[in-house]
mmCIF file of C-alpha atoms and ligand atoms in Angstrom:
data_model
loop_
_atom_site.group_PDB
_atom_site.id
_atom_site.type_symbol
_atom_site.label_atom_id
_atom_site.label_comp_id
_atom_site.label_asym_id
_atom_site.label_seq_id
_atom_site.Cartn_x
_atom_site.Cartn_y
_atom_site.Cartn_z
ATOM 1 C CA MET H 1 49.659 65.069 -61.058
ATOM 2 C CA THR H 2 49.179 63.373 -57.766
ATOM 3 C CA SER H 3 52.214 61.503 -56.599
ATOM 4 C CA TRP H 4 51.411 58.316 -54.799
ATOM 5 C CA ASN H 5 53.147 57.256 -51.623
ATOM 6 C CA PHE H 6 53.064 53.497 -52.124
ATOM 7 C CA GLU H 7 54.853 52.811 -48.879
ATOM 8 C CA GLU H 8 52.135 54.549 -46.939
ATOM 9 C CA ILE H 9 49.395 52.867 -48.970
ATOM 10 C CA ASN H 10 50.896 49.453 -48.250
ATOM 11 C CA ALA H 11 51.174 50.211 -44.542
ATOM 12 C CA ASN H 12 47.511 51.308 -44.430
ATOM 13 C CA LEU H 13 46.568 48.188 -46.318
ATOM 14 C CA SER H 14 48.095 45.811 -43.766
ATOM 15 C CA GLN H 15 46.530 47.748 -40.934
ATOM 16 C CA GLU H 16 43.057 47.816 -42.523
ATOM 17 C CA SER H 17 43.131 44.195 -43.642
ATOM 18 C CA SER H 18 43.864 43.076 -40.104
ATOM 19 C CA GLN H 19 40.568 44.652 -39.066
ATOM 20 C CA ILE H 20 38.396 42.777 -41.541
ATOM 21 C CA ASN H 21 36.206 40.493 -39.415
ATOM 22 C CA ASN H 22 33.325 39.528 -41.639
ATOM 23 C CA ALA H 23 32.029 39.452 -45.197
ATOM 24 C CA ALA H 24 30.591 43.002 -44.964
ATOM 25 C CA ASP H 25 33.937 44.431 -43.827
ATOM 26 C CA LEU H 26 35.619 42.596 -46.670
ATOM 27 C CA GLU H 27 33.233 43.956 -49.287
ATOM 28 C CA ALA H 28 33.747 47.539 -48.049
ATOM 29 C CA PHE H 29 37.498 46.996 -48.209
ATOM 30 C CA ARG H 30 37.290 45.569 -51.739
ATOM 31 C CA ILE H 31 35.163 48.494 -53.007
ATOM 32 C CA LYS H 32 37.474 51.034 -51.419
ATOM 33 C CA TYR H 33 40.529 49.663 -53.282
ATOM 34 C CA LEU H 34 39.344 47.633 -56.271
ATOM 35 C CA GLY H 35 35.930 49.202 -56.984
ATOM 36 C CA ARG H 36 35.223 51.206 -60.109
ATOM 37 C CA LYS H 37 35.944 54.422 -58.239
ATOM 38 C CA GLY H 38 38.462 52.762 -55.942
ATOM 39 C CA LEU H 39 42.069 53.730 -55.284
ATOM 40 C CA VAL H 40 43.570 51.358 -57.875
ATOM 41 C CA SER H 41 41.350 52.761 -60.660
ATOM 42 C CA GLU H 42 42.289 56.253 -59.564
ATOM 43 C CA ILE H 43 45.997 55.449 -59.837
ATOM 44 C CA TYR H 44 45.574 53.932 -63.283
ATOM 45 C CA ALA H 45 43.517 56.935 -64.391
ATOM 46 C CA GLY H 46 46.323 59.279 -63.390
ATOM 47 C CA LEU H 47 48.918 57.350 -65.391
ATOM 48 C CA GLY H 48 48.140 59.299 -68.572
ATOM 49 C CA SER H 49 49.358 62.528 -67.083
ATOM 50 C CA ALA H 50 52.488 61.034 -65.514
ATOM 51 C CA SER H 51 55.917 61.798 -66.938
ATOM 52 C CA LYS H 52 57.639 59.268 -69.154
ATOM 53 C CA GLU H 53 60.142 58.400 -66.401
ATOM 54 C CA GLU H 54 57.535 58.016 -63.689
ATOM 55 C CA LYS H 55 55.043 56.005 -65.707
ATOM 56 C CA PRO H 56 56.712 52.528 -65.567
ATOM 57 C CA LEU H 57 57.394 52.818 -61.863
ATOM 58 C CA ILE H 58 53.860 53.951 -61.007
ATOM 59 C CA GLY H 59 52.464 51.286 -63.347
ATOM 60 C CA LYS H 60 54.481 48.541 -61.660
ATOM 61 C CA ASN H 61 53.579 49.742 -58.168
ATOM 62 C CA ALA H 62 49.913 49.955 -59.164
ATOM 63 C CA ASN H 63 49.985 46.391 -60.525
ATOM 64 C CA ASP H 64 51.702 45.085 -57.404
ATOM 65 C CA LEU H 65 49.209 46.917 -55.269
ATOM 66 C CA LYS H 66 46.271 45.505 -57.216
ATOM 67 C CA ASN H 67 47.600 41.922 -56.953
ATOM 68 C CA LYS H 68 48.286 42.300 -53.290
ATOM 69 C CA ILE H 69 44.775 43.601 -52.572
ATOM 70 C CA GLN H 70 43.228 40.864 -54.681
ATOM 71 C CA ALA H 71 45.236 38.280 -52.732
ATOM 72 C CA ILE H 72 44.023 39.720 -49.437
ATOM 73 C CA VAL H 73 40.408 39.664 -50.642
ATOM 74 C CA ASP H 74 40.656 36.075 -51.927
ATOM 75 C CA ASP H 75 42.383 34.908 -48.813
ATOM 76 C CA LYS H 76 39.826 36.465 -46.459
ATOM 77 C CA LYS H 77 36.947 35.179 -48.546
ATOM 78 C CA ASP H 78 38.285 31.635 -48.312
ATOM 79 C CA SER H 79 38.730 31.851 -44.593
ATOM 80 C CA PHE H 80 35.178 33.185 -44.027
ATOM 81 C CA GLN H 81 33.749 30.425 -46.203
ATOM 82 C CA ALA H 82 35.660 27.724 -44.369
ATOM 83 C CA LYS H 83 34.489 29.112 -41.064
ATOM 84 C CA SER H 84 30.781 29.132 -42.003
ATOM 85 C CA GLN H 85 31.052 25.630 -43.440
ATOM 86 C CA GLY H 86 32.607 24.480 -40.195
ATOM 87 C CA GLU H 87 29.696 25.921 -38.276
ATOM 88 C CA LYS H 88 27.186 24.275 -40.585
ATOM 89 C CA ALA H 89 28.966 20.950 -40.196
ATOM 90 C CA LYS H 90 28.665 21.225 -36.438
ATOM 91 C CA GLU H 91 24.898 21.653 -36.686
ATOM 92 C CA SER H 92 24.276 18.843 -39.138
ATOM 93 C CA ILE H 93 23.767 15.191 -38.245
ATOM 94 C CA ASP H 94 26.390 12.600 -38.957
ATOM 95 C CA VAL H 95 24.292 9.701 -40.191
ATOM 96 C CA THR H 96 27.219 7.321 -39.899
ATOM 97 C CA MET H 97 27.305 7.685 -36.100
ATOM 98 C CA PRO H 98 25.833 4.798 -34.092
ATOM 99 C CA GLY H 99 22.387 5.758 -32.733
ATOM 100 C CA VAL H 100 21.579 6.407 -29.087
ATOM 101 C CA ASN H 101 19.049 3.882 -27.792
ATOM 102 C CA THR H 102 15.843 5.355 -26.420
ATOM 103 C CA PRO H 103 15.042 3.232 -23.393
ATOM 104 C CA LEU H 104 11.653 1.557 -23.864
ATOM 105 C CA GLY H 105 9.056 2.100 -21.182
ATOM 106 C CA GLN H 106 6.901 -0.711 -19.863
ATOM 107 C CA ALA H 107 3.603 -1.151 -18.082
ATOM 108 C CA HIS H 108 3.758 -1.143 -14.265
ATOM 109 C CA ILE H 109 3.720 -4.643 -12.799
ATOM 110 C CA LEU H 110 0.258 -3.992 -11.337
ATOM 111 C CA SER H 111 -1.092 -2.941 -14.746
ATOM 112 C CA GLN H 112 0.508 -6.018 -16.279
ATOM 113 C CA THR H 113 -1.131 -8.235 -13.666
ATOM 114 C CA MET H 114 -4.532 -6.576 -14.115
ATOM 115 C CA ASN H 115 -4.286 -6.855 -17.895
ATOM 116 C CA GLU H 116 -3.361 -10.520 -17.610
ATOM 117 C CA ILE H 117 -6.268 -11.312 -15.272
ATOM 118 C CA CYS H 118 -8.770 -9.317 -17.334
ATOM 119 C CA ALA H 119 -7.560 -10.984 -20.557
ATOM 120 C CA ILE H 120 -8.259 -14.449 -19.115
ATOM 121 C CA PHE H 121 -11.845 -13.491 -18.271
ATOM 122 C CA GLU H 122 -12.332 -11.661 -21.550
ATOM 123 C CA GLN H 123 -11.402 -14.890 -23.345
ATOM 124 C CA LEU H 124 -14.114 -16.562 -21.269
ATOM 125 C CA GLY H 125 -16.710 -14.061 -22.478
ATOM 126 C CA PHE H 126 -16.679 -11.435 -19.700
ATOM 127 C CA ALA H 127 -16.854 -7.727 -20.567
ATOM 128 C CA ILE H 128 -14.855 -5.028 -18.759
ATOM 129 C CA PHE H 129 -17.069 -2.790 -16.642
ATOM 130 C CA GLU H 130 -15.833 0.150 -14.576
ATOM 131 C CA GLY H 131 -17.417 1.848 -11.591
ATOM 132 C CA PRO H 132 -16.435 5.109 -9.870
ATOM 133 C CA GLU H 133 -14.036 5.243 -6.910
ATOM 134 C CA ILE H 134 -16.395 7.633 -5.099
ATOM 135 C CA GLU H 135 -19.466 5.646 -4.134
ATOM 136 C CA THR H 136 -22.668 5.850 -2.141
ATOM 137 C CA GLU H 137 -23.215 3.965 1.101
ATOM 138 C CA PHE H 138 -26.106 2.267 -0.648
ATOM 139 C CA ASN H 139 -23.934 0.741 -3.390
ATOM 140 C CA ASN H 140 -20.924 0.008 -1.199
ATOM 141 C CA PHE H 141 -22.899 -1.555 1.702
ATOM 142 C CA THR H 142 -26.696 -1.473 1.807
ATOM 143 C CA ALA H 143 -27.444 -2.984 -1.595
ATOM 144 C CA LEU H 144 -24.810 -5.641 -0.873
ATOM 145 C CA ASN H 145 -26.793 -6.793 2.162
ATOM 146 C CA ILE H 146 -24.200 -5.436 4.564
ATOM 147 C CA PRO H 147 -26.158 -4.604 7.744
ATOM 148 C CA ALA H 148 -26.287 -1.042 9.104
ATOM 149 C CA ASP H 149 -24.241 -2.044 12.153
ATOM 150 C CA HIS H 150 -21.600 -4.046 10.285
ATOM 151 C CA PRO H 151 -18.071 -3.116 11.452
ATOM 152 C CA SER H 152 -16.862 -2.595 7.854
ATOM 153 C CA ARG H 153 -19.135 0.494 7.702
ATOM 154 C CA ASP H 154 -17.225 2.047 10.557
ATOM 155 C CA ALA H 155 -15.100 5.124 9.807
ATOM 156 C CA PHE H 156 -12.123 3.042 10.965
ATOM 157 C CA ASP H 157 -12.638 0.780 7.967
ATOM 158 C CA THR H 158 -13.999 3.142 5.320
ATOM 159 C CA PHE H 159 -12.961 6.606 4.138
ATOM 160 C CA TYR H 160 -16.018 8.855 4.288
ATOM 161 C CA LEU H 161 -16.009 12.111 2.340
ATOM 162 C CA ASP H 162 -17.331 15.432 3.667
ATOM 163 C CA THR H 163 -19.720 15.571 0.702
ATOM 164 C CA LYS H 164 -23.351 14.467 1.061
ATOM 165 C CA ASP H 165 -24.758 11.833 -1.252
ATOM 166 C CA PRO H 166 -27.063 13.746 -3.678
ATOM 167 C CA SER H 167 -29.437 10.740 -3.801
ATOM 168 C CA ASN H 168 -29.632 10.490 -0.010
ATOM 169 C CA LYS H 169 -29.009 13.777 1.819
ATOM 170 C CA GLU H 170 -28.558 12.010 5.175
ATOM 171 C CA ARG H 171 -25.582 10.022 3.957
ATOM 172 C CA ASN H 172 -22.064 11.031 3.009
ATOM 173 C CA LEU H 173 -20.279 9.745 -0.047
ATOM 174 C CA LEU H 174 -17.300 7.464 0.503
ATOM 175 C CA LEU H 175 -14.279 5.956 -1.253
ATOM 176 C CA ARG H 176 -15.302 2.445 -2.239
ATOM 177 C CA SER H 177 -13.749 -0.134 0.099
ATOM 178 C CA HIS H 178 -14.126 -2.921 -2.471
ATOM 179 C CA THR H 179 -15.112 -3.248 -6.151
ATOM 180 C CA SER H 180 -18.406 -5.005 -5.245
ATOM 181 C CA PRO H 181 -20.501 -1.785 -5.522
ATOM 182 C CA ALA H 182 -19.802 -1.997 -9.262
ATOM 183 C CA GLN H 183 -21.891 -5.211 -9.206
ATOM 184 C CA ILE H 184 -24.850 -3.070 -8.202
ATOM 185 C CA ARG H 185 -24.188 -0.559 -11.000
ATOM 186 C CA ALA H 186 -23.701 -3.328 -13.571
ATOM 187 C CA MET H 187 -27.018 -4.939 -12.615
ATOM 188 C CA GLN H 188 -28.921 -1.642 -12.411
ATOM 189 C CA ASN H 189 -27.792 -0.795 -15.925
ATOM 190 C CA ASN H 190 -28.075 -4.182 -17.610
ATOM 191 C CA LYS H 191 -30.489 -7.054 -17.815
ATOM 192 C CA PRO H 192 -29.230 -10.646 -17.516
ATOM 193 C CA PRO H 193 -27.533 -12.530 -19.042
ATOM 194 C CA LEU H 194 -24.661 -10.496 -17.758
ATOM 195 C CA ALA H 195 -20.948 -11.263 -17.355
ATOM 196 C CA VAL H 196 -18.637 -8.453 -16.266
ATOM 197 C CA ILE H 197 -15.184 -8.053 -14.840
ATOM 198 C CA VAL H 198 -14.402 -4.876 -12.871
ATOM 199 C CA PRO H 199 -10.791 -3.811 -12.352
ATOM 200 C CA GLY H 200 -10.096 -0.781 -10.172
ATOM 201 C CA LYS H 201 -8.768 1.002 -7.113
ATOM 202 C CA VAL H 202 -10.246 0.558 -3.636
ATOM 203 C CA TYR H 203 -9.494 2.386 -0.383
ATOM 204 C CA ARG H 204 -9.327 1.392 3.275
ATOM 205 C CA PRO H 205 -7.885 3.433 6.179
ATOM 206 C CA ASP H 206 -5.218 0.861 7.048
ATOM 207 C CA ALA H 207 -1.831 1.802 8.487
ATOM 208 C CA VAL H 208 0.750 1.166 5.789
ATOM 209 C CA ASP H 209 3.068 -1.809 6.358
ATOM 210 C CA ALA H 210 4.528 -4.672 4.327
ATOM 211 C CA SER H 211 1.088 -6.151 3.662
ATOM 212 C CA HIS H 212 -1.276 -3.151 3.980
ATOM 213 C CA SER H 213 -1.856 -0.065 1.892
ATOM 214 C CA PHE H 214 -4.679 2.508 2.165
ATOM 215 C CA MET H 215 -5.191 2.151 -1.589
ATOM 216 C CA PHE H 216 -4.953 -1.081 -3.526
ATOM 217 C CA HIS H 217 -6.525 -2.762 -6.539
ATOM 218 C CA GLN H 218 -9.238 -5.354 -6.865
ATOM 219 C CA ILE H 219 -10.826 -7.239 -9.707
ATOM 220 C CA GLU H 220 -14.460 -8.138 -9.309
ATOM 221 C CA GLY H 221 -16.358 -10.664 -11.383
ATOM 222 C CA LEU H 222 -20.104 -11.062 -11.768
ATOM 223 C CA LEU H 223 -22.125 -13.450 -13.906
ATOM 224 C CA VAL H 224 -25.919 -13.481 -13.775
ATOM 225 C CA ASP H 225 -28.282 -15.626 -15.783
ATOM 226 C CA GLU H 226 -31.262 -17.870 -15.266
ATOM 227 C CA LYS H 227 -29.482 -21.058 -14.211
ATOM 228 C CA VAL H 228 -26.009 -20.205 -12.954
ATOM 229 C CA THR H 229 -24.747 -22.851 -10.518
ATOM 230 C CA LEU H 230 -22.089 -23.238 -7.851
ATOM 231 C CA SER H 231 -20.314 -25.826 -9.998
ATOM 232 C CA GLU H 232 -19.983 -23.184 -12.716
ATOM 233 C CA LEU H 233 -18.355 -20.894 -10.181
ATOM 234 C CA LYS H 234 -15.902 -23.662 -9.233
ATOM 235 C CA GLY H 235 -15.225 -24.538 -12.858
ATOM 236 C CA LEU H 236 -14.698 -20.926 -13.890
ATOM 237 C CA LEU H 237 -12.285 -20.146 -11.057
ATOM 238 C CA THR H 238 -10.392 -23.405 -11.614
ATOM 239 C CA VAL H 239 -9.820 -22.506 -15.272
ATOM 240 C CA PHE H 240 -8.770 -19.005 -14.204
ATOM 241 C CA CYS H 241 -6.230 -20.221 -11.609
ATOM 242 C CA GLN H 242 -4.743 -22.737 -14.024
ATOM 243 C CA LYS H 243 -4.346 -20.068 -16.700
ATOM 244 C CA LEU H 244 -2.773 -17.616 -14.270
ATOM 245 C CA PHE H 245 -0.600 -19.931 -12.158
ATOM 246 C CA GLY H 246 -0.119 -22.954 -14.424
ATOM 247 C CA LYS H 247 -1.827 -26.320 -14.963
ATOM 248 C CA ASN H 248 -0.226 -27.937 -11.921
ATOM 249 C CA ILE H 249 -1.638 -25.502 -9.386
ATOM 250 C CA LYS H 250 -3.711 -27.128 -6.635
ATOM 251 C CA MET H 251 -6.806 -25.302 -5.393
ATOM 252 C CA ARG H 252 -9.281 -25.573 -2.590
ATOM 253 C CA PHE H 253 -12.600 -23.865 -1.916
ATOM 254 C CA ARG H 254 -12.922 -23.139 1.787
ATOM 255 C CA PRO H 255 -16.371 -22.180 3.166
ATOM 256 C CA HIS H 256 -16.481 -18.531 4.216
ATOM 257 C CA PHE H 257 -18.970 -15.734 4.838
ATOM 258 C CA PHE H 258 -19.778 -12.634 2.789
ATOM 259 C CA PRO H 259 -23.111 -10.813 3.309
ATOM 260 C CA PHE H 260 -23.639 -10.485 -0.465
ATOM 261 C CA THR H 261 -23.082 -14.119 -1.455
ATOM 262 C CA GLU H 262 -24.655 -17.349 -0.233
ATOM 263 C CA PRO H 263 -23.021 -19.798 -0.106
ATOM 264 C CA SER H 264 -19.621 -18.080 0.066
ATOM 265 C CA ALA H 265 -16.099 -19.418 -0.156
ATOM 266 C CA GLU H 266 -12.502 -18.377 -0.172
ATOM 267 C CA VAL H 267 -10.178 -19.906 -2.736
ATOM 268 C CA ASP H 268 -6.692 -21.028 -1.760
ATOM 269 C CA ILE H 269 -3.918 -22.141 -4.093
ATOM 270 C CA SER H 270 -1.035 -24.430 -3.132
ATOM 271 C CA CYS H 271 1.967 -22.374 -2.022
ATOM 272 C CA TYR H 272 4.235 -21.598 -4.992
ATOM 273 C CA ILE H 273 7.336 -21.631 -2.763
ATOM 274 C CA CYS H 274 7.013 -24.920 -0.889
ATOM 275 C CA LYS H 275 4.510 -26.551 -3.280
ATOM 276 C CA GLY H 276 2.195 -27.260 -0.353
ATOM 277 C CA LYS H 277 4.757 -28.627 2.126
ATOM 278 C CA GLY H 278 4.582 -25.574 4.405
ATOM 279 C CA CYS H 279 6.974 -22.600 4.601
ATOM 280 C CA SER H 280 7.197 -19.065 6.002
ATOM 281 C CA VAL H 281 5.408 -17.483 3.009
ATOM 282 C CA CYS H 282 2.263 -19.605 3.536
ATOM 283 C CA GLY H 283 2.599 -19.599 7.333
ATOM 284 C CA ARG H 284 3.395 -23.369 7.257
ATOM 285 C CA LYS H 285 -0.084 -24.084 5.921
ATOM 286 C CA GLY H 286 0.938 -24.969 2.365
ATOM 287 C CA TRP H 287 -1.969 -22.850 1.080
ATOM 288 C CA LEU H 288 -2.338 -19.208 0.048
ATOM 289 C CA GLU H 289 -5.686 -17.411 0.000
ATOM 290 C CA ILE H 290 -6.238 -15.599 -3.307
ATOM 291 C CA LEU H 291 -9.891 -14.636 -3.637
ATOM 292 C CA GLY H 292 -13.379 -14.483 -2.191
ATOM 293 C CA CYS H 293 -16.426 -15.760 -4.053
ATOM 294 C CA GLY H 294 -19.950 -17.080 -3.822
ATOM 295 C CA MET H 295 -23.432 -17.196 -5.317
ATOM 296 C CA VAL H 296 -25.153 -13.806 -5.471
ATOM 297 C CA HIS H 297 -27.415 -13.376 -2.416
ATOM 298 C CA PRO H 298 -31.146 -12.971 -3.242
ATOM 299 C CA LYS H 299 -31.138 -9.754 -1.177
ATOM 300 C CA VAL H 300 -28.719 -8.239 -3.714
ATOM 301 C CA PHE H 301 -31.047 -9.076 -6.612
ATOM 302 C CA GLU H 302 -33.832 -7.509 -4.580
ATOM 303 C CA ALA H 303 -31.769 -4.304 -4.112
ATOM 304 C CA VAL H 304 -31.294 -3.915 -7.873
ATOM 305 C CA LYS H 305 -34.993 -4.704 -8.441
ATOM 306 C CA TYR H 306 -34.482 -7.883 -10.431
ATOM 307 C CA PRO H 307 -37.637 -10.057 -10.449
ATOM 308 C CA LYS H 308 -37.824 -12.524 -7.560
ATOM 309 C CA ASN H 309 -36.521 -16.099 -8.034
ATOM 310 C CA LYS H 310 -35.761 -15.556 -11.703
ATOM 311 C CA TYR H 311 -31.991 -15.259 -11.742
ATOM 312 C CA THR H 312 -28.977 -16.798 -10.074
ATOM 313 C CA GLY H 313 -25.462 -15.446 -10.232
ATOM 314 C CA LEU H 314 -21.886 -16.005 -9.255
ATOM 315 C CA ALA H 315 -19.500 -13.340 -7.977
ATOM 316 C CA PHE H 316 -15.875 -13.195 -6.989
ATOM 317 C CA GLY H 317 -13.325 -10.597 -5.971
ATOM 318 C CA MET H 318 -9.557 -10.651 -5.715
ATOM 319 C CA GLY H 319 -6.745 -8.337 -4.650
ATOM 320 C CA VAL H 320 -4.371 -7.543 -7.510
ATOM 321 C CA GLU H 321 -1.367 -6.658 -5.310
ATOM 322 C CA ARG H 322 -1.739 -9.926 -3.426
ATOM 323 C CA ILE H 323 -1.817 -11.947 -6.642
ATOM 324 C CA ALA H 324 1.181 -10.086 -8.094
ATOM 325 C CA MET H 325 3.069 -10.639 -4.823
ATOM 326 C CA LEU H 326 2.314 -14.369 -4.845
ATOM 327 C CA LYS H 327 3.107 -14.764 -8.526
ATOM 328 C CA HIS H 328 6.427 -12.928 -8.448
ATOM 329 C CA GLY H 329 7.600 -13.548 -4.875
ATOM 330 C CA ILE H 330 7.315 -9.869 -3.877
ATOM 331 C CA ASN H 331 7.341 -9.537 -0.085
ATOM 332 C CA ASP H 332 6.355 -5.902 0.495
ATOM 333 C CA ILE H 333 3.252 -4.159 -0.924
ATOM 334 C CA ARG H 334 4.945 -0.749 -0.596
ATOM 335 C CA LEU H 335 7.294 -1.659 -3.461
ATOM 336 C CA PHE H 336 4.392 -1.233 -5.907
ATOM 337 C CA PHE H 337 3.889 2.397 -4.991
ATOM 338 C CA GLU H 338 7.417 3.670 -4.403
ATOM 339 C CA ASN H 339 8.191 3.512 -8.129
ATOM 340 C CA ASP H 340 11.828 2.584 -7.645
ATOM 341 C CA LYS H 341 12.961 1.787 -11.177
ATOM 342 C CA ARG H 342 15.284 -0.939 -9.928
ATOM 343 C CA PHE H 343 12.182 -2.777 -8.737
ATOM 344 C CA LEU H 344 9.887 -1.937 -11.650
ATOM 345 C CA LYS H 345 12.292 -2.784 -14.465
ATOM 346 C CA GLN H 346 12.508 -6.403 -13.303
ATOM 347 C CA PHE H 347 9.031 -7.014 -14.714
ATOM 348 C CA LYS H 348 9.449 -6.747 -18.470
HETATM 349 N N1 LIG T 1 -15.740 -7.777 -1.895
HETATM 350 C C1 LIG T 1 -15.079 -8.865 -1.229
HETATM 351 C C2 LIG T 1 -13.842 -8.304 -0.496
HETATM 352 O O1 LIG T 1 -13.464 -7.192 -0.747
HETATM 353 C C3 LIG T 1 -14.655 -9.947 -2.175
HETATM 354 C C4 LIG T 1 -15.818 -10.664 -2.809
HETATM 355 C C5 LIG T 1 -16.337 -10.238 -4.006
HETATM 356 C C6 LIG T 1 -16.370 -11.784 -2.228
HETATM 357 C C7 LIG T 1 -17.393 -10.906 -4.600
HETATM 358 C C8 LIG T 1 -17.425 -12.473 -2.782
HETATM 359 C C9 LIG T 1 -17.944 -12.040 -3.970
HETATM 360 O O2 LIG T 1 -13.246 -8.987 0.304
#
């Protein structure tokens, strides 16, 4: 019969078990020793042919060996299981942990201001109308009764594009210098009665400083019907200013000139800083200019081919940056476009 060297087997066992690194290694190890054709079975199978003296000793050694191997297998199994559970635990979410706040975004202060202004006019029955930022000379100037030699048509005051106007091959397209060309589009596309409010970007080649930007925002208003009067214009803008700046705001309509309105006026509000006494913000005048307005000029109705003497209309236009600056005491227009969060997050 085969005589077993248990000392050597035990030594091999310790050496092999130290090299078990994963479940597959462990299974191979288990089969080698405890499997049906494994070493332990082989030892037991040989017992029958062992001598009477040898039998108890081999039997005892075989039992010890079997227990030892089983202990190694159990032990390794436990440690692999614990390890994989630990890894799973790391991946899973601990629902008892306090959550991490996702910081909430907010609309830009200019969007907020535009929304606020538009909402006031929407409540008063105006509809939002939008025109393109790329315009024709006709819509931006000619149809608005701005003469061919008017300085605002100059390249120093308007951005002209290299592209020709498809409807007039002699003229280039331009970036609108005010939202008033949208008046022309609104009237060309709609019959009176008509009440629209036009928010949007406008462009002028100004050098950037604390009060100038080559791009800024305007809101245009236009109301056309058969008997619109100047007192309606005054009433409408008074309601608007009170809603935007508060009931106690003082206003004045100062005569002015715009080619596309007649009569025309500029609207001032009492200075929010000094309440009309005079300070550095209002240039010691006590008043701040906030918008231009007037009654639609008959030449404009003519340009959009409305029937003669049938309609009257009121129009107004305001700069959004200027209004936001006045409302919130912001002293530099560049702050709106630098997107410094420390500035923006103040306007929740
Ligand atoms: N378009 C004028 C401007 O940009 C403002 C305005 C609009 C004035 C409508 C009168 C009527 O200054």
